[in-house]
Amino acid sequence: MDESENSMDKQIDDNDGTKPEKMFTLKKWNAVAMWSWDVECDICAICRVQVMDACLRCQAENKRDVMGRQDCVVVWGECNHSFHHCCMSLWVKQNNRCPLCQQEWSIQRMGK
Amino acid sequence: MSTPARRRLMRDFKRLQEDPPTGVSGAPTDNNIMIWNAVIFGPHDTPFEDGTFKLTIEFTEEYPNKPPTVRFVSKVFHPNVYADGGICLDILQNRWSPTYDVSAILTSIQSLLSDPNPNSPANSTAAQLYKENRREYEKRVKACVEQSFID
Ligand SMILES: [Zn+2]
Ligand SMILES: [Zn+2]
Ligand SMILES: [Zn+2]
């Protein structure tokens, strides 16, 4: 279900035709399947908390936004691995690679 | 008090207890979660078999963005272990990833015991014997296995 979400985003981004893009997306699906355990559980592999919950750092500092919610977003890389933005921004300062697949890290999208 | 590094180490400990890898064990020291004691049992079908090798792991507040310092307390005769117990292992240095936890660290060290890398030696005698005189290497390793019972 995560995968189809990603491919929909892709299609909206590039309105011109889906044929070459589709092949590219399929290749990526293979990579996701290899790590399916991580993806299904949606655990941030850095702090080991579910990506939908606040990261360990935000939990420790008990950061909240004006609505009283914890304000800690998820970041997806081009490799489709997801982490807390807080966790990843500390790591990329040292090494700009995805800690799971070692590909160069570039952000695909951010959000909840 | 409860910093992100400490919270992460609590999770590492929980995972180690709930899903213990075979042949390794570890726990934080009583008064400091940043310092752990661990034991690696020598892997089967290697000259390290039956040994119980003790280690200390020291974490900083930068964990898991920075690797901990891992050191054998027991004497280990191995091409990639320094005389002071320090370990030459890429994942504890330049190939560190913040996705590793204590369980991954200990199992990696355990597999280093089975598969030494004699090309980046920390103990040149051990590396040379490993390559050129396997019998003598195994003899020296077995001597530390016996020593590890007494320690
Ligand atoms: Zn995280
Ligand atoms: Zn956060
Ligand atoms: Zn990745």
mmCIF file of N, CA, C and O in Angstrom, chain A residues 45-49 56-57 59-60 90-91 94 99-100, chain B residues 2 4 7-8 11 15 64-66 96-99 101:
data_model
loop_
_atom_site.group_PDB
_atom_site.id
_atom_site.type_symbol
_atom_site.label_atom_id
_atom_site.label_comp_id
_atom_site.label_asym_id
_atom_site.label_seq_id
_atom_site.Cartn_x
_atom_site.Cartn_y
_atom_site.Cartn_z
ATOM 1 N N ALA A 45 14.618 2.833 11.470
ATOM 2 C CA ALA A 45 15.716 1.933 11.822
ATOM 3 C C ALA A 45 16.785 2.630 12.655
ATOM 4 O O ALA A 45 17.654 1.979 13.212
ATOM 5 N N ILE A 46 16.733 3.947 12.738
ATOM 6 C CA ILE A 46 17.747 4.663 13.522
ATOM 7 C C ILE A 46 17.377 4.670 15.008
ATOM 8 O O ILE A 46 18.166 4.277 15.850
ATOM 9 N N CYS A 47 16.145 5.099 15.324
ATOM 10 C CA CYS A 47 15.802 5.186 16.749
ATOM 11 C C CYS A 47 14.896 4.025 17.188
ATOM 12 O O CYS A 47 14.625 3.883 18.380
ATOM 13 N N ARG A 48 14.422 3.228 16.225
ATOM 14 C CA ARG A 48 13.613 2.033 16.506
ATOM 15 C C ARG A 48 12.224 2.333 17.029
ATOM 16 O O ARG A 48 11.631 1.503 17.727
ATOM 17 N N VAL A 49 11.706 3.515 16.727
ATOM 18 C CA VAL A 49 10.322 3.850 17.058
ATOM 19 C C VAL A 49 9.560 3.876 15.739
ATOM 20 O O VAL A 49 10.137 4.196 14.702
ATOM 21 N N LEU A 56 12.653 9.265 19.186
ATOM 22 C CA LEU A 56 13.108 9.214 20.582
ATOM 23 C C LEU A 56 13.535 10.587 21.106
ATOM 24 O O LEU A 56 13.311 10.909 22.259
ATOM 25 N N ARG A 57 14.180 11.366 20.210
ATOM 26 C CA ARG A 57 14.650 12.683 20.634
ATOM 27 C C ARG A 57 13.460 13.588 20.984
ATOM 28 O O ARG A 57 13.447 14.235 22.026
ATOM 29 N N GLN A 59 10.489 12.591 21.780
ATOM 30 C CA GLN A 59 9.832 12.053 22.976
ATOM 31 C C GLN A 59 10.556 12.511 24.232
ATOM 32 O O GLN A 59 9.930 12.876 25.221
ATOM 33 N N ALA A 60 11.902 12.491 24.166
ATOM 34 C CA ALA A 60 12.681 12.885 25.337
ATOM 35 C C ALA A 60 12.482 14.362 25.652
ATOM 36 O O ALA A 60 12.385 14.751 26.815
ATOM 37 N N LEU A 90 20.282 14.325 11.545
ATOM 38 C CA LEU A 90 21.517 14.216 12.330
ATOM 39 C C LEU A 90 22.526 13.302 11.631
ATOM 40 O O LEU A 90 23.718 13.570 11.619
ATOM 41 N N TRP A 91 22.028 12.212 11.051
ATOM 42 C CA TRP A 91 22.931 11.250 10.410
ATOM 43 C C TRP A 91 23.565 11.822 9.145
ATOM 44 O O TRP A 91 24.758 11.672 8.932
ATOM 45 N N GLN A 94 26.900 13.558 9.014
ATOM 46 C CA GLN A 94 28.129 12.775 9.042
ATOM 47 C C GLN A 94 28.372 12.056 7.738
ATOM 48 O O GLN A 94 29.502 11.853 7.324
ATOM 49 N N PRO A 99 21.227 4.873 5.620
ATOM 50 C CA PRO A 99 21.855 3.892 6.515
ATOM 51 C C PRO A 99 21.426 2.461 6.237
ATOM 52 O O PRO A 99 22.078 1.535 6.701
ATOM 53 N N LEU A 100 20.356 2.259 5.472
ATOM 54 C CA LEU A 100 19.914 0.893 5.193
ATOM 55 C C LEU A 100 20.490 0.340 3.897
ATOM 56 O O LEU A 100 20.858 -0.814 3.836
ATOM 57 N N SER B 2 17.056 11.198 30.824
ATOM 58 C CA SER B 2 16.767 10.201 29.805
ATOM 59 C C SER B 2 16.971 10.787 28.410
ATOM 60 O O SER B 2 16.048 11.265 27.787
ATOM 61 N N PRO B 4 18.168 10.829 24.281
ATOM 62 C CA PRO B 4 17.861 9.915 23.176
ATOM 63 C C PRO B 4 18.791 8.700 23.144
ATOM 64 O O PRO B 4 18.343 7.584 22.894
ATOM 65 N N ARG B 7 17.654 6.273 25.800
ATOM 66 C CA ARG B 7 16.401 5.622 25.416
ATOM 67 C C ARG B 7 16.636 4.564 24.349
ATOM 68 O O ARG B 7 16.035 3.496 24.374
ATOM 69 N N ARG B 8 17.518 4.895 23.406
ATOM 70 C CA ARG B 8 17.822 3.929 22.346
ATOM 71 C C ARG B 8 18.459 2.679 22.962
ATOM 72 O O ARG B 8 18.145 1.549 22.602
ATOM 73 N N ARG B 11 15.999 0.405 24.414
ATOM 74 C CA ARG B 11 15.360 -0.396 23.365
ATOM 75 C C ARG B 11 16.261 -1.523 22.912
ATOM 76 O O ARG B 11 15.822 -2.640 22.673
ATOM 77 N N ARG B 15 15.331 -5.468 23.089
ATOM 78 C CA ARG B 15 15.391 -6.352 21.922
ATOM 79 C C ARG B 15 16.313 -7.539 22.186
ATOM 80 O O ARG B 15 16.028 -8.669 21.802
ATOM 81 N N PRO B 64 22.896 6.585 18.396
ATOM 82 C CA PRO B 64 23.540 5.683 17.439
ATOM 83 C C PRO B 64 24.182 6.375 16.239
ATOM 84 O O PRO B 64 24.494 5.702 15.264
ATOM 85 N N ASN B 65 24.374 7.686 16.302
ATOM 86 C CA ASN B 65 25.043 8.320 15.162
ATOM 87 C C ASN B 65 26.540 8.049 15.150
ATOM 88 O O ASN B 65 27.171 8.101 14.099
ATOM 89 N N LYS B 66 27.088 7.762 16.324
ATOM 90 C CA LYS B 66 28.503 7.371 16.402
ATOM 91 C C LYS B 66 28.576 5.974 17.007
ATOM 92 O O LYS B 66 27.786 5.644 17.902
ATOM 93 N N TRP B 96 30.220 2.190 9.910
ATOM 94 C CA TRP B 96 29.167 2.235 10.921
ATOM 95 C C TRP B 96 27.868 2.764 10.298
ATOM 96 O O TRP B 96 27.897 3.649 9.440
ATOM 97 N N SER B 97 26.747 2.223 10.739
ATOM 98 C CA SER B 97 25.437 2.745 10.345
ATOM 99 C C SER B 97 24.601 2.922 11.602
ATOM 100 O O SER B 97 24.658 2.079 12.502
ATOM 101 N N PRO B 98 23.813 4.006 11.683
ATOM 102 C CA PRO B 98 23.010 4.234 12.896
ATOM 103 C C PRO B 98 21.871 3.235 13.045
ATOM 104 O O PRO B 98 21.129 3.298 14.020
ATOM 105 N N THR B 99 21.735 2.313 12.069
ATOM 106 C CA THR B 99 20.678 1.302 12.192
ATOM 107 C C THR B 99 21.171 0.087 12.982
ATOM 108 O O THR B 99 20.395 -0.802 13.286
ATOM 109 N N ASP B 101 22.411 -2.050 16.218
ATOM 110 C CA ASP B 101 22.168 -2.017 17.658
ATOM 111 C C ASP B 101 23.129 -2.992 18.329
ATOM 112 O O ASP B 101 23.977 -3.592 17.650
#
